Amino acid sequence: MELKLVEVYSSPLEKYTYGQTLQKVDSRDLNEFQGQSLAELLQQRSGLFLRQYGPGMLTSLTMRGTSAGHNSVFWNGIPINSPSLGQADFSILPVGGFDEATIHYGSSGALYGTDAIGGAIHLNNKNTFNKGHQTKILSTFGSFGRWNQQVEYGYSNQNFSSRSRVYRNFSKNNFKFNNLARAGSPEERQRNAEVEQFGAMQDLAWNLRPNQQLSTSIWWNQTDRQIQPVMGSNGSDVQNDNNFRAVVDYNKFTAATIWNIKAGVVLDELKFNQSVNQTSQFLLSSDIDWTISEKLKSKTGVRFNHVIGNLSSYEATEDRLELYQSINYLPASNLAFSLNLRQMIFNRDLAPFTPSIGSEWTFFKNEKNKFSAHTSVSKSFKIPTLNDRFWVPGGNPDLESEESISAEIGLAHVFNSNYFMISNQINLYSMWVDNWIIWLPRGSFWSPENIREVRNQGLEYFVTIKKSLNQMHLEFNGSYNYTLATILNNLSENDRSQGNQLPYTPKHKTQGNLRFTYKSNSAFVNGHWIGERYINTDNTSSVAPYGLLDLGYSKSLEFSLKIKASIGFQVNNITNNDYQVLRLRAMPGRNYLININLTL
């Protein structure tokens, strides 16, 4: 049987995730944030909280109250978290470097492996066939010297697809701020915060036969940054990040199976002043997705990862082998179950065995309403990073993997009638993390230990409302996150952290986006509010809550069937709020952006 291929195949993330929550980032948001970082997009347009050391500076993600190293990031199916640091810097992931972004909330180690305790972010490129020649030019100009430029050219026919992209993003970040570290909080202009980024991408895909497909993506990204000093400091640190990523996928289709072979390489180099740290990852994986019957589906796979660390204080290598099995069972049309199992072996040590089970039940459905419930229980893990085990001095090779057990339950309702739709979903979750690794002073140096226990509990609420009338469309997307990340133990007799909230983990975050579209015109109002964040584990001092409001307008233009353009204007922090995400880390006031996009 011949299969008509329209686009490069990628396994749907949601296929084996019954009982869990996935959220796809809106394509309009991706378009509006072209030239900006993924950190800016997620902070402004999602319920997630990111710890920012300043605009364009180091930015880490916390999901469901976990730490920065408890969240996995994948690019076209390969993990790109740093094996030395155990996390990803979201400020150096430009939105122009991918076509799709999906947020997986909650424990997902059984699906993705190490680090996915709090959740995972998936970034994917998407190539299409039969599009002919296509050129895109994207430009962004804005306050504080921002100038972002991207040029893209693609060509595709029935059996071949190619797309090339190059970009440059620049910002002086010379905004004004009130220096709270000096007497009288004088207004000053930020210095030593310039950011310049270059990158290039190449996507290729071939339909080898009607049932075989080969695709590859290559991404080079370089970011040169002056490190913004803390208020009151005159630091002049600089950092250079050089990242190279490549992946090759082969897919073979039959009537009942999809066989995938994936190979990838991730090369990271970080230069901080005169210190140079390099890590390399070489990955090879294969899995077979098998539709056994209408009620039963199975996916079996293996992934091998060879890691090399060449850092300023040590050299290390590590082999990681993972075996995984996923099963979907649909006993009835309104009931589905997912079972996921994973076992990792790293340097001959067994990581914790990680199972998960989830279910979804549609208990009421008619022409206008659909009510459903979901629940899941899962186990996840994080193996110690290379720095945790091998840093000199202080690395602890005897560290155990961090482990988590979590449970989630949720309700969803969708009402759809003619030109009106409303969707609501509420999740309750509880998570316990043991063997949490903490670096502690040990004489003249610091050393990590498995000593912290944390209980994470919370609530997530998502709402979407759409109303259409003739050529007018009104849409609202909102979310609210309530997060309790409670420390369960003291580290010493003098420690007073038990029962307190983890530092820089807000209990409350809410976000909303209202968009109005009429013909070729579109306008939006976006706001997000982040609650108090404690600075230390004793919870005696904190950073004040803040809220930001953004406005934007765009217009689409069509000069011919092949020549299209759009122009947009955006005002961020329209109320000119003086705020900090992290203590004494200055953030910009009111600022402006102009976007010009041309498609040929």
Coordinates of C-alpha atoms in Angstrom, one line a residue:
M1 CA 0.0 0.0 0.0
E2 CA 1.5 3.4 -1.0
L3 CA 1.4 6.2 1.6
K4 CA 1.0 9.7 0.4
L5 CA 3.7 11.8 2.1
V6 CA 3.0 15.4 2.8
E7 CA 5.5 16.4 5.5
V8 CA 8.4 15.1 7.3
Y9 CA 7.2 12.5 9.8
S10 CA 7.6 13.0 13.5
S11 CA 6.1 10.8 16.2
P12 CA 3.3 12.7 17.9
L13 CA 4.4 13.6 21.5
E14 CA 0.9 13.0 22.9
K15 CA 0.5 9.4 21.6
Y16 CA 1.6 7.7 24.8
T17 CA 0.8 10.4 27.3
Y18 CA -2.8 9.6 28.4
G19 CA -3.3 11.1 31.8
Q20 CA -0.7 13.8 31.4
T21 CA -0.8 17.5 30.2
L22 CA 0.7 18.8 27.0
Q23 CA 0.4 22.3 25.7
K24 CA 1.5 23.4 22.2
V25 CA 2.7 26.9 21.9
D26 CA 0.5 28.9 19.5
S27 CA 2.1 29.5 16.1
R28 CA 1.1 33.2 16.3
D29 CA 3.2 33.6 19.4
L30 CA 6.1 31.9 17.6
N31 CA 5.7 34.4 14.8
E32 CA 5.5 37.4 17.1
F33 CA 8.6 36.4 19.1
Q34 CA 10.8 35.8 16.0
G35 CA 14.3 37.1 16.9
Q36 CA 13.6 36.9 20.6
S37 CA 14.5 34.1 22.9
L38 CA 12.4 31.2 24.1
A39 CA 12.8 32.6 27.6
E40 CA 11.0 35.8 26.7
L41 CA 8.2 33.8 25.0
L42 CA 7.6 31.4 27.8
Q43 CA 7.8 34.1 30.5
Q44 CA 5.2 36.3 28.8
R45 CA 2.9 33.8 27.1
S46 CA 2.8 30.7 29.4
G47 CA 2.1 29.8 33.0
L48 CA 5.7 28.8 33.5
F49 CA 8.2 30.8 35.6
L50 CA 11.7 31.4 34.5
R51 CA 14.5 32.7 36.6
Q52 CA 16.1 35.6 34.7
Y53 CA 19.4 37.3 35.6
G54 CA 18.5 40.1 33.3
P55 CA 17.4 40.5 29.7
G56 CA 19.4 38.2 27.5
M57 CA 21.2 36.8 30.5
L58 CA 21.2 33.3 32.0
T59 CA 17.6 32.1 32.2
S60 CA 16.5 28.8 33.8
L61 CA 13.1 27.2 33.9
T62 CA 11.2 25.9 36.9
M63 CA 8.2 23.6 36.3
R64 CA 5.9 22.6 39.2
G65 CA 8.3 24.0 41.7
T66 CA 11.3 21.9 40.7
S67 CA 14.9 23.2 40.1
A68 CA 16.4 24.3 36.8
G69 CA 18.0 20.8 36.4
H70 CA 14.7 19.0 36.8
N71 CA 13.4 19.9 33.3
S72 CA 14.4 18.2 30.0
V73 CA 14.8 20.1 26.8
F74 CA 14.7 18.3 23.4
W75 CA 15.4 19.5 19.9
N76 CA 14.0 17.2 17.2
G77 CA 14.0 14.4 19.7
I78 CA 17.5 14.7 21.1
P79 CA 18.2 16.0 24.6
I80 CA 20.2 19.2 24.7
N81 CA 20.5 19.8 28.4
S82 CA 24.2 20.4 29.3
P83 CA 25.6 17.1 30.8
S84 CA 28.0 19.2 32.9
L85 CA 25.4 21.6 34.3
G86 CA 22.3 19.4 33.9
Q87 CA 20.1 22.2 32.5
A88 CA 19.5 24.4 29.5
D89 CA 19.9 28.2 29.2
F90 CA 16.6 29.4 27.6
S91 CA 18.0 32.9 26.9
I92 CA 20.3 31.5 24.1
L93 CA 17.5 29.4 22.4
P94 CA 16.2 31.9 19.7
V95 CA 12.6 31.3 18.6
G96 CA 13.8 31.4 15.0
G97 CA 15.7 28.2 15.6
F98 CA 12.6 25.9 15.5
D99 CA 9.1 25.7 14.1
E100 CA 7.1 24.0 16.9
A101 CA 7.3 24.1 20.7
T102 CA 5.4 21.9 23.1
I103 CA 5.3 22.0 26.9
H104 CA 4.9 18.7 28.8
Y105 CA 3.8 19.4 32.3
G106 CA 4.8 17.1 35.1
S107 CA 6.9 14.0 35.7
S108 CA 7.9 12.3 32.4
G109 CA 11.1 10.4 33.1
A110 CA 9.5 7.2 31.8
L111 CA 9.0 8.8 28.4
Y112 CA 12.1 10.9 28.1
G113 CA 14.8 9.8 30.6
T114 CA 16.9 11.8 33.0
D115 CA 16.1 15.3 34.2
A116 CA 12.3 15.2 33.3
I117 CA 11.2 15.4 36.9
G118 CA 9.2 18.7 36.6
G119 CA 8.5 18.4 32.9
A120 CA 9.9 18.8 29.4
I121 CA 10.1 21.2 26.6
H122 CA 10.1 19.9 23.0
L123 CA 11.4 22.0 20.1
N124 CA 10.9 20.7 16.6
N125 CA 11.7 21.7 13.0
K126 CA 9.0 21.0 10.4
N127 CA 9.7 20.6 6.7
T128 CA 7.0 20.3 4.0
F129 CA 7.0 19.0 0.4
N130 CA 5.6 20.4 -2.8
K131 CA 6.0 24.1 -1.9
G132 CA 8.4 25.2 -4.6
H133 CA 10.7 28.1 -3.9
Q134 CA 10.1 30.3 -0.9
T135 CA 12.1 33.1 0.7
K136 CA 11.4 34.9 4.0
I137 CA 13.0 38.0 5.4
L138 CA 12.3 38.8 9.1
S139 CA 13.4 42.0 10.8
T140 CA 12.9 43.3 14.3
F141 CA 13.9 46.7 15.6
G142 CA 13.4 47.9 19.1
S143 CA 14.5 49.8 22.2
F144 CA 17.9 49.6 23.7
G145 CA 19.7 48.9 20.4
R146 CA 17.7 45.8 19.6
W147 CA 18.2 44.7 16.0
N148 CA 17.3 41.2 14.9
Q149 CA 17.5 39.9 11.3
Q150 CA 16.7 36.5 9.8
V151 CA 16.8 35.3 6.2
E152 CA 15.3 32.0 5.1
Y153 CA 15.2 30.2 1.8
G154 CA 13.4 26.9 1.0
Y155 CA 12.8 24.7 -1.9
S156 CA 10.7 21.5 -2.1
N157 CA 9.1 19.2 -4.6
Q158 CA 7.4 15.9 -4.3
N159 CA 10.4 14.0 -3.0
F160 CA 12.9 16.5 -1.7
S161 CA 12.7 19.4 0.8
S162 CA 15.4 21.9 1.8
R163 CA 15.4 25.0 4.0
S164 CA 18.3 27.2 5.0
R165 CA 18.2 29.9 7.7
V166 CA 20.7 32.4 9.0
Y167 CA 20.1 35.0 11.7
R168 CA 21.7 37.7 13.8
N169 CA 20.2 39.0 17.0
F170 CA 21.7 42.0 18.8
S171 CA 20.8 44.2 21.8
K172 CA 22.8 46.8 23.7
N173 CA 20.6 46.4 26.8
N174 CA 21.5 49.9 27.8
F175 CA 18.2 50.6 29.6
K176 CA 17.7 52.9 32.5
F177 CA 16.9 51.5 36.0
N178 CA 16.8 52.5 39.6
N179 CA 19.9 51.3 41.4
L180 CA 18.6 49.9 44.7
A181 CA 22.1 49.2 45.9
R182 CA 23.0 52.8 46.1
A183 CA 21.8 55.5 48.5
G184 CA 18.6 57.1 47.2
S185 CA 18.2 54.6 44.4
P186 CA 19.5 56.9 41.7
E187 CA 18.5 56.3 38.1
E188 CA 21.4 54.8 36.1
R189 CA 21.9 53.3 32.7
Q190 CA 22.7 49.6 32.5
R191 CA 26.3 48.8 31.4
N192 CA 28.1 45.6 30.4
A193 CA 25.0 43.8 29.2
E194 CA 25.3 43.7 25.4
V195 CA 24.2 40.5 23.7
E196 CA 25.1 39.5 20.1
Q197 CA 23.9 36.2 18.6
F198 CA 24.6 34.5 15.3
G199 CA 23.2 31.3 13.9
A200 CA 22.6 29.1 10.9
M201 CA 20.3 26.1 10.2
Q202 CA 19.9 23.6 7.5
D203 CA 16.9 21.2 7.1
L204 CA 16.8 18.5 4.5
A205 CA 14.4 15.7 3.8
W206 CA 13.9 13.0 1.2
N207 CA 11.1 10.6 0.3
L208 CA 13.3 7.7 -0.6
R209 CA 10.3 5.5 -1.4
P210 CA 6.6 5.7 -0.8
N211 CA 7.2 4.1 2.6
Q212 CA 10.7 5.4 3.5
Q213 CA 11.8 8.9 4.6
L214 CA 15.1 10.4 5.5
S215 CA 15.5 13.8 7.2
T216 CA 18.3 15.8 8.8
S217 CA 18.6 19.1 10.7
I218 CA 21.7 21.0 11.6
W219 CA 21.8 24.0 13.9
W220 CA 24.8 26.2 14.8
N221 CA 24.3 28.9 17.3
Q222 CA 26.8 31.4 18.9
T223 CA 26.0 33.9 21.6
D224 CA 28.5 36.5 22.8
R225 CA 27.4 38.2 26.0
Q226 CA 28.6 40.8 28.5
I227 CA 27.4 39.5 31.8
Q228 CA 25.1 42.1 33.4
P229 CA 26.5 42.9 36.9
V230 CA 24.3 42.8 40.0
M231 CA 23.2 46.3 41.1
G232 CA 26.0 48.1 42.9
S233 CA 28.7 46.0 41.2
N234 CA 31.1 47.1 38.5
G235 CA 31.7 43.7 37.1
S236 CA 32.9 43.3 33.5
D237 CA 32.6 39.5 32.9
V238 CA 32.0 38.2 29.4
Q239 CA 30.7 34.8 28.2
N240 CA 30.7 33.1 24.9
D241 CA 28.4 30.1 24.1
N242 CA 29.0 28.1 21.0
N243 CA 26.5 25.3 20.3
F244 CA 26.4 22.8 17.4
R245 CA 23.5 20.3 17.0
A246 CA 22.8 17.8 14.3
V247 CA 20.2 15.0 13.9
V248 CA 19.4 12.4 11.2
D249 CA 16.2 10.5 11.2
Y250 CA 15.3 7.4 9.0
N251 CA 11.6 6.3 9.1
K252 CA 10.2 3.2 7.4
F253 CA 6.4 2.7 7.3
T254 CA 4.3 -0.4 6.9
A255 CA 0.5 -0.8 7.4
A256 CA 1.0 -1.5 11.1
T257 CA 4.4 -0.2 12.1
I258 CA 6.7 2.8 12.0
W259 CA 10.4 2.1 12.5
N260 CA 12.7 5.0 13.4
I261 CA 16.5 5.2 13.6
K262 CA 17.9 8.4 15.0
A263 CA 21.5 9.6 15.3
G264 CA 22.5 13.0 16.8
V265 CA 25.4 15.0 18.0
V266 CA 25.4 17.9 20.5
L267 CA 28.6 20.0 20.9
D268 CA 28.6 22.8 23.5
E269 CA 31.4 25.2 24.4
L270 CA 31.1 27.8 27.1
K271 CA 33.8 30.4 27.7
F272 CA 33.5 32.5 30.8
N273 CA 36.3 35.1 30.8
Q274 CA 39.4 32.9 30.4
S275 CA 37.8 29.6 31.5
V276 CA 36.8 27.1 28.7
N277 CA 34.3 24.3 29.3
Q278 CA 33.4 21.8 26.5
T279 CA 30.9 18.9 26.4
S280 CA 30.0 16.5 23.6
Q281 CA 27.1 14.1 23.3
F282 CA 26.8 11.4 20.6
L283 CA 23.4 9.7 20.4
L284 CA 22.0 6.7 18.6
S285 CA 18.5 5.4 19.1
S286 CA 16.0 3.1 17.4
D287 CA 12.4 2.3 18.2
I288 CA 9.4 0.5 16.5
D289 CA 5.9 1.9 16.9
W290 CA 3.4 -1.0 16.4
T291 CA -0.3 -0.8 16.0
I292 CA -1.2 -4.3 17.2
S293 CA -5.0 -3.8 17.0
E294 CA -7.5 -1.0 17.3
K295 CA -7.3 -1.3 21.0
L296 CA -3.6 -1.9 21.6
K297 CA -0.5 0.0 20.5
S298 CA 3.1 -0.5 21.5
K299 CA 6.4 1.3 21.2
T300 CA 9.8 -0.4 22.0
G301 CA 13.1 1.3 21.8
V302 CA 16.7 1.8 22.9
R303 CA 18.9 4.9 23.1
F304 CA 22.6 5.1 23.6
N305 CA 24.4 8.3 24.6
H306 CA 28.2 8.8 24.7
V307 CA 29.2 11.8 26.8
I308 CA 32.5 13.6 26.8
G309 CA 33.4 16.4 29.3
N310 CA 36.5 18.5 28.9
L311 CA 36.1 21.2 31.5
S312 CA 38.5 23.6 33.2
S313 CA 38.9 21.5 36.3
Y314 CA 38.4 17.9 35.0
E315 CA 37.9 15.5 32.1
A316 CA 35.4 12.7 32.1
T317 CA 33.5 10.3 29.7
E318 CA 30.3 8.5 30.3
D319 CA 28.1 6.0 28.5
R320 CA 24.3 6.0 29.0
L321 CA 22.1 3.1 27.7
E322 CA 18.3 3.4 28.0
L323 CA 15.7 0.7 27.2
Y324 CA 12.0 1.9 27.0
Q325 CA 8.6 0.4 26.4
S326 CA 5.3 2.2 25.9
I327 CA 1.8 0.7 25.6
N328 CA -1.6 2.2 24.8
Y329 CA -4.7 0.3 25.6
L330 CA -8.2 1.6 24.6
P331 CA -10.8 -0.8 26.1
A332 CA -13.6 1.5 25.0
S333 CA -14.1 4.5 22.7
N334 CA -14.2 6.8 25.8
L335 CA -11.5 5.2 27.9
A336 CA -7.7 5.0 27.3
F337 CA -4.7 4.0 29.3
S338 CA -0.9 4.5 28.8
L339 CA 1.9 2.5 30.4
N340 CA 5.5 3.7 30.1
L341 CA 8.6 1.9 31.3
R342 CA 12.3 3.0 31.2
Q343 CA 15.6 1.7 32.6
M344 CA 18.8 3.6 32.2
I345 CA 22.3 2.3 32.8
F346 CA 25.1 4.8 33.1
N347 CA 28.7 3.8 33.6
R348 CA 27.5 0.4 34.7
D349 CA 25.3 1.9 37.4
L350 CA 21.5 1.4 37.3
A351 CA 19.5 4.6 37.4
P352 CA 16.1 4.2 39.2
F353 CA 13.6 2.2 37.2
T354 CA 10.9 4.6 36.0
P355 CA 7.4 3.5 35.3
S356 CA 4.3 5.6 34.7
I357 CA 0.7 4.9 34.1
G358 CA -2.1 7.2 33.1
S359 CA -5.7 7.2 31.9
E360 CA -8.2 9.5 30.3
W361 CA -12.0 9.1 30.5
T362 CA -14.6 11.0 28.6
F363 CA -17.6 10.6 30.9
F364 CA -20.1 12.8 29.0
K365 CA -20.3 14.0 25.4
N366 CA -23.0 15.5 23.2
E367 CA -23.2 17.8 20.3
K368 CA -22.0 20.9 22.3
N369 CA -20.3 19.6 25.5
K370 CA -17.5 17.3 26.3
F371 CA -16.4 16.4 29.9
S372 CA -13.3 14.4 30.5
A373 CA -11.1 13.4 33.4
H374 CA -7.5 12.3 33.5
T375 CA -5.1 10.9 36.1
S376 CA -1.5 9.6 36.2
V377 CA 1.1 8.3 38.6
S378 CA 4.7 8.3 37.6
K379 CA 8.3 8.0 38.8
S380 CA 11.2 10.1 37.4
F381 CA 14.9 10.5 38.1
K382 CA 17.9 12.7 37.5
I383 CA 21.4 11.2 37.4
P384 CA 24.1 13.4 39.0
T385 CA 25.7 15.8 36.5
L386 CA 29.3 15.6 35.5
N387 CA 30.1 18.6 37.6
D388 CA 28.4 17.0 40.6
R389 CA 30.6 13.9 40.4
F390 CA 33.9 15.1 38.9
W391 CA 34.5 18.8 39.7
V392 CA 37.9 19.4 41.2
P393 CA 37.9 20.1 44.1
G394 CA 34.6 18.9 45.6
G395 CA 33.0 16.5 43.1
N396 CA 31.4 13.5 44.8
P397 CA 31.5 10.3 42.6
D398 CA 29.3 8.4 45.2
L399 CA 26.2 10.6 44.6
E400 CA 23.0 8.7 44.0
S401 CA 20.4 9.7 41.4
E402 CA 17.6 12.1 42.5
E403 CA 14.2 10.4 42.5
S404 CA 10.7 11.6 42.4
I405 CA 7.2 10.1 42.7
S406 CA 4.3 12.2 41.4
A407 CA 0.5 12.0 40.9
E408 CA -1.8 14.1 38.9
I409 CA -5.6 14.4 38.4
G410 CA -7.5 16.7 36.2
L411 CA -10.9 17.7 34.7
A412 CA -11.6 19.3 31.3
H413 CA -14.7 20.7 29.8
V414 CA -15.2 21.9 26.2
F415 CA -18.3 23.8 25.0
N416 CA -18.6 24.4 21.3
S417 CA -21.7 26.0 19.7
N418 CA -21.7 27.7 16.3
Y419 CA -19.3 30.6 16.6
F420 CA -18.5 30.3 20.3
M421 CA -16.1 28.0 22.1
I422 CA -14.8 27.7 25.6
S423 CA -12.4 25.2 27.0
N424 CA -11.4 24.8 30.7
Q425 CA -8.9 22.5 32.3
I426 CA -7.9 22.2 35.9
N427 CA -5.1 19.9 37.2
L428 CA -4.1 19.0 40.8
Y429 CA -0.7 17.4 41.3
S430 CA 1.6 16.2 44.1
M431 CA 5.2 15.3 43.9
W432 CA 7.9 14.1 46.3
V433 CA 11.6 14.5 45.4
D434 CA 14.2 12.6 47.4
N435 CA 18.0 12.6 47.3
W436 CA 17.9 16.2 46.0
I437 CA 21.5 17.2 45.4
I438 CA 22.8 20.3 47.3
W439 CA 26.3 21.8 47.3
L440 CA 27.5 22.5 50.8
P441 CA 30.6 24.1 52.2
R442 CA 33.2 21.5 53.3
G443 CA 36.2 23.3 54.7
S444 CA 38.0 25.3 51.9
F445 CA 35.7 24.1 49.1
W446 CA 32.1 23.1 48.4
S447 CA 30.8 19.6 47.7
P448 CA 27.5 18.1 46.7
E449 CA 25.4 15.6 48.8
N450 CA 22.1 13.8 48.4
I451 CA 20.5 15.6 51.4
R452 CA 17.4 17.5 50.5
E453 CA 13.8 16.3 50.5
V454 CA 11.1 18.4 48.9
R455 CA 7.3 18.1 48.5
N456 CA 5.7 19.9 45.5
Q457 CA 2.0 20.4 45.3
G458 CA -0.1 22.7 43.2
L459 CA -2.9 23.6 40.9
E460 CA -2.9 24.5 37.2
Y461 CA -5.8 26.1 35.4
F462 CA -6.0 26.7 31.6
V463 CA -8.8 28.5 29.8
T464 CA -9.4 29.3 26.1
I465 CA -12.4 31.3 24.8
K466 CA -13.1 32.0 21.1
K467 CA -15.9 34.1 19.6
S468 CA -16.4 34.8 15.9
L469 CA -18.8 37.1 14.2
N470 CA -18.6 37.6 10.4
Q471 CA -14.9 38.6 9.9
M472 CA -14.3 39.5 13.5
H473 CA -12.6 37.1 15.8
L474 CA -12.1 37.4 19.6
E475 CA -9.9 35.0 21.5
F476 CA -8.7 34.8 25.1
N477 CA -6.1 32.4 26.5
G478 CA -5.3 32.4 30.2
S479 CA -3.6 30.3 32.9
Y480 CA -3.1 30.3 36.6
N481 CA -0.5 28.3 38.5
Y482 CA -0.4 27.8 42.3
T483 CA 2.8 26.1 43.4
L484 CA 3.9 24.9 46.9
A485 CA 7.5 23.7 46.9
T486 CA 8.0 22.7 50.6
I487 CA 11.4 21.8 52.1
L488 CA 10.9 18.7 54.3
N489 CA 14.2 18.6 56.2
N490 CA 16.9 20.8 57.7
L491 CA 20.5 20.4 56.4
S492 CA 22.1 21.0 59.8
E493 CA 21.3 22.1 63.4
N494 CA 21.6 25.7 62.4
D495 CA 19.4 25.3 59.3
R496 CA 15.8 26.7 59.6
S497 CA 14.5 25.8 56.2
Q498 CA 12.2 22.9 57.1
G499 CA 8.6 23.7 56.1
N500 CA 9.6 26.7 54.0
Q501 CA 9.1 27.5 50.3
L502 CA 12.1 26.8 47.9
P503 CA 13.9 30.0 46.9
Y504 CA 12.8 31.9 43.8
T505 CA 9.7 29.7 43.4
P506 CA 6.6 31.9 43.3
K507 CA 3.4 30.4 44.8
H508 CA 1.3 32.3 42.2
K509 CA 1.6 33.1 38.5
T510 CA -1.2 34.2 36.3
Q511 CA -1.2 35.0 32.6
G512 CA -3.7 36.2 30.0
N513 CA -3.7 37.1 26.3
L514 CA -6.7 38.8 24.6
R515 CA -6.6 39.0 20.8
F516 CA -8.9 40.8 18.4
T517 CA -8.7 40.0 14.7
Y518 CA -10.6 41.8 11.9
K519 CA -9.8 40.9 8.3
S520 CA -6.0 41.5 8.0
N521 CA -5.7 43.4 11.2
S522 CA -4.8 41.9 14.6
A523 CA -4.4 43.4 18.0
F524 CA -3.6 41.9 21.4
V525 CA -3.3 42.7 25.1
N526 CA -1.1 40.4 27.1
G527 CA -0.5 40.5 30.8
H528 CA 1.3 38.3 33.4
W529 CA 1.6 38.6 37.2
I530 CA 4.2 36.8 39.3
G531 CA 3.9 36.6 43.1
E532 CA 6.5 37.0 45.8
R533 CA 9.7 35.0 45.6
Y534 CA 11.8 34.2 48.6
I535 CA 15.5 34.8 48.3
N536 CA 16.8 32.2 50.8
T537 CA 15.5 29.0 52.3
D538 CA 14.8 30.7 55.7
N539 CA 12.1 32.7 53.8
T540 CA 12.9 35.9 55.8
S541 CA 13.4 38.2 52.8
S542 CA 11.8 38.2 49.3
V543 CA 11.5 39.9 45.9
A544 CA 8.3 41.9 45.5
P545 CA 5.5 40.7 43.2
Y546 CA 5.2 42.3 39.8
G547 CA 2.8 42.5 36.9
L548 CA 3.5 43.5 33.3
L549 CA 1.2 44.6 30.5
D550 CA 2.0 44.4 26.8
L551 CA 0.1 45.8 23.8
G552 CA 0.6 44.9 20.1
Y553 CA -0.9 45.4 16.6
S554 CA -0.1 43.8 13.3
K555 CA -1.4 44.0 9.8
S556 CA -1.0 41.4 7.0
L557 CA -0.4 42.7 3.4
E558 CA -0.7 40.7 0.1
F559 CA 0.9 42.3 -3.0
S560 CA 0.4 39.2 -5.2
L561 CA -0.2 35.5 -4.9
K562 CA 3.5 35.0 -4.1
I563 CA 4.5 38.2 -2.3
K564 CA 3.1 38.7 1.2
A565 CA 4.2 40.8 4.1
S566 CA 3.2 41.7 7.7
I567 CA 4.2 44.6 9.9
G568 CA 3.7 44.8 13.6
F569 CA 4.2 47.2 16.5
Q570 CA 4.5 46.1 20.1
V571 CA 4.8 48.0 23.5
N572 CA 6.1 45.9 26.4
N573 CA 5.7 46.9 30.0
I574 CA 3.4 49.7 29.0
T575 CA 3.0 50.9 32.6
N576 CA 6.8 51.3 32.9
N577 CA 6.9 49.1 36.0
D578 CA 10.2 49.0 38.0
Y579 CA 10.6 45.3 38.8
Q580 CA 13.1 42.5 39.4
V581 CA 12.8 38.8 38.6
L582 CA 15.8 38.0 40.8
R583 CA 17.1 40.2 43.6
L584 CA 19.2 43.2 42.4
R585 CA 19.0 42.1 38.8
A586 CA 17.8 45.1 36.8
M587 CA 15.0 44.6 34.2
P588 CA 14.0 47.1 31.5
G589 CA 11.0 49.5 31.7
R590 CA 8.7 50.4 28.9
N591 CA 10.2 49.3 25.5
Y592 CA 9.1 49.1 21.9
L593 CA 9.4 46.6 19.0
I594 CA 8.7 46.8 15.3
N595 CA 8.4 43.6 13.3
I596 CA 8.6 43.5 9.5
N597 CA 8.2 40.1 7.7
L598 CA 8.3 39.6 4.0
T599 CA 7.5 36.3 2.2
L600 CA 8.4 35.8 -1.5

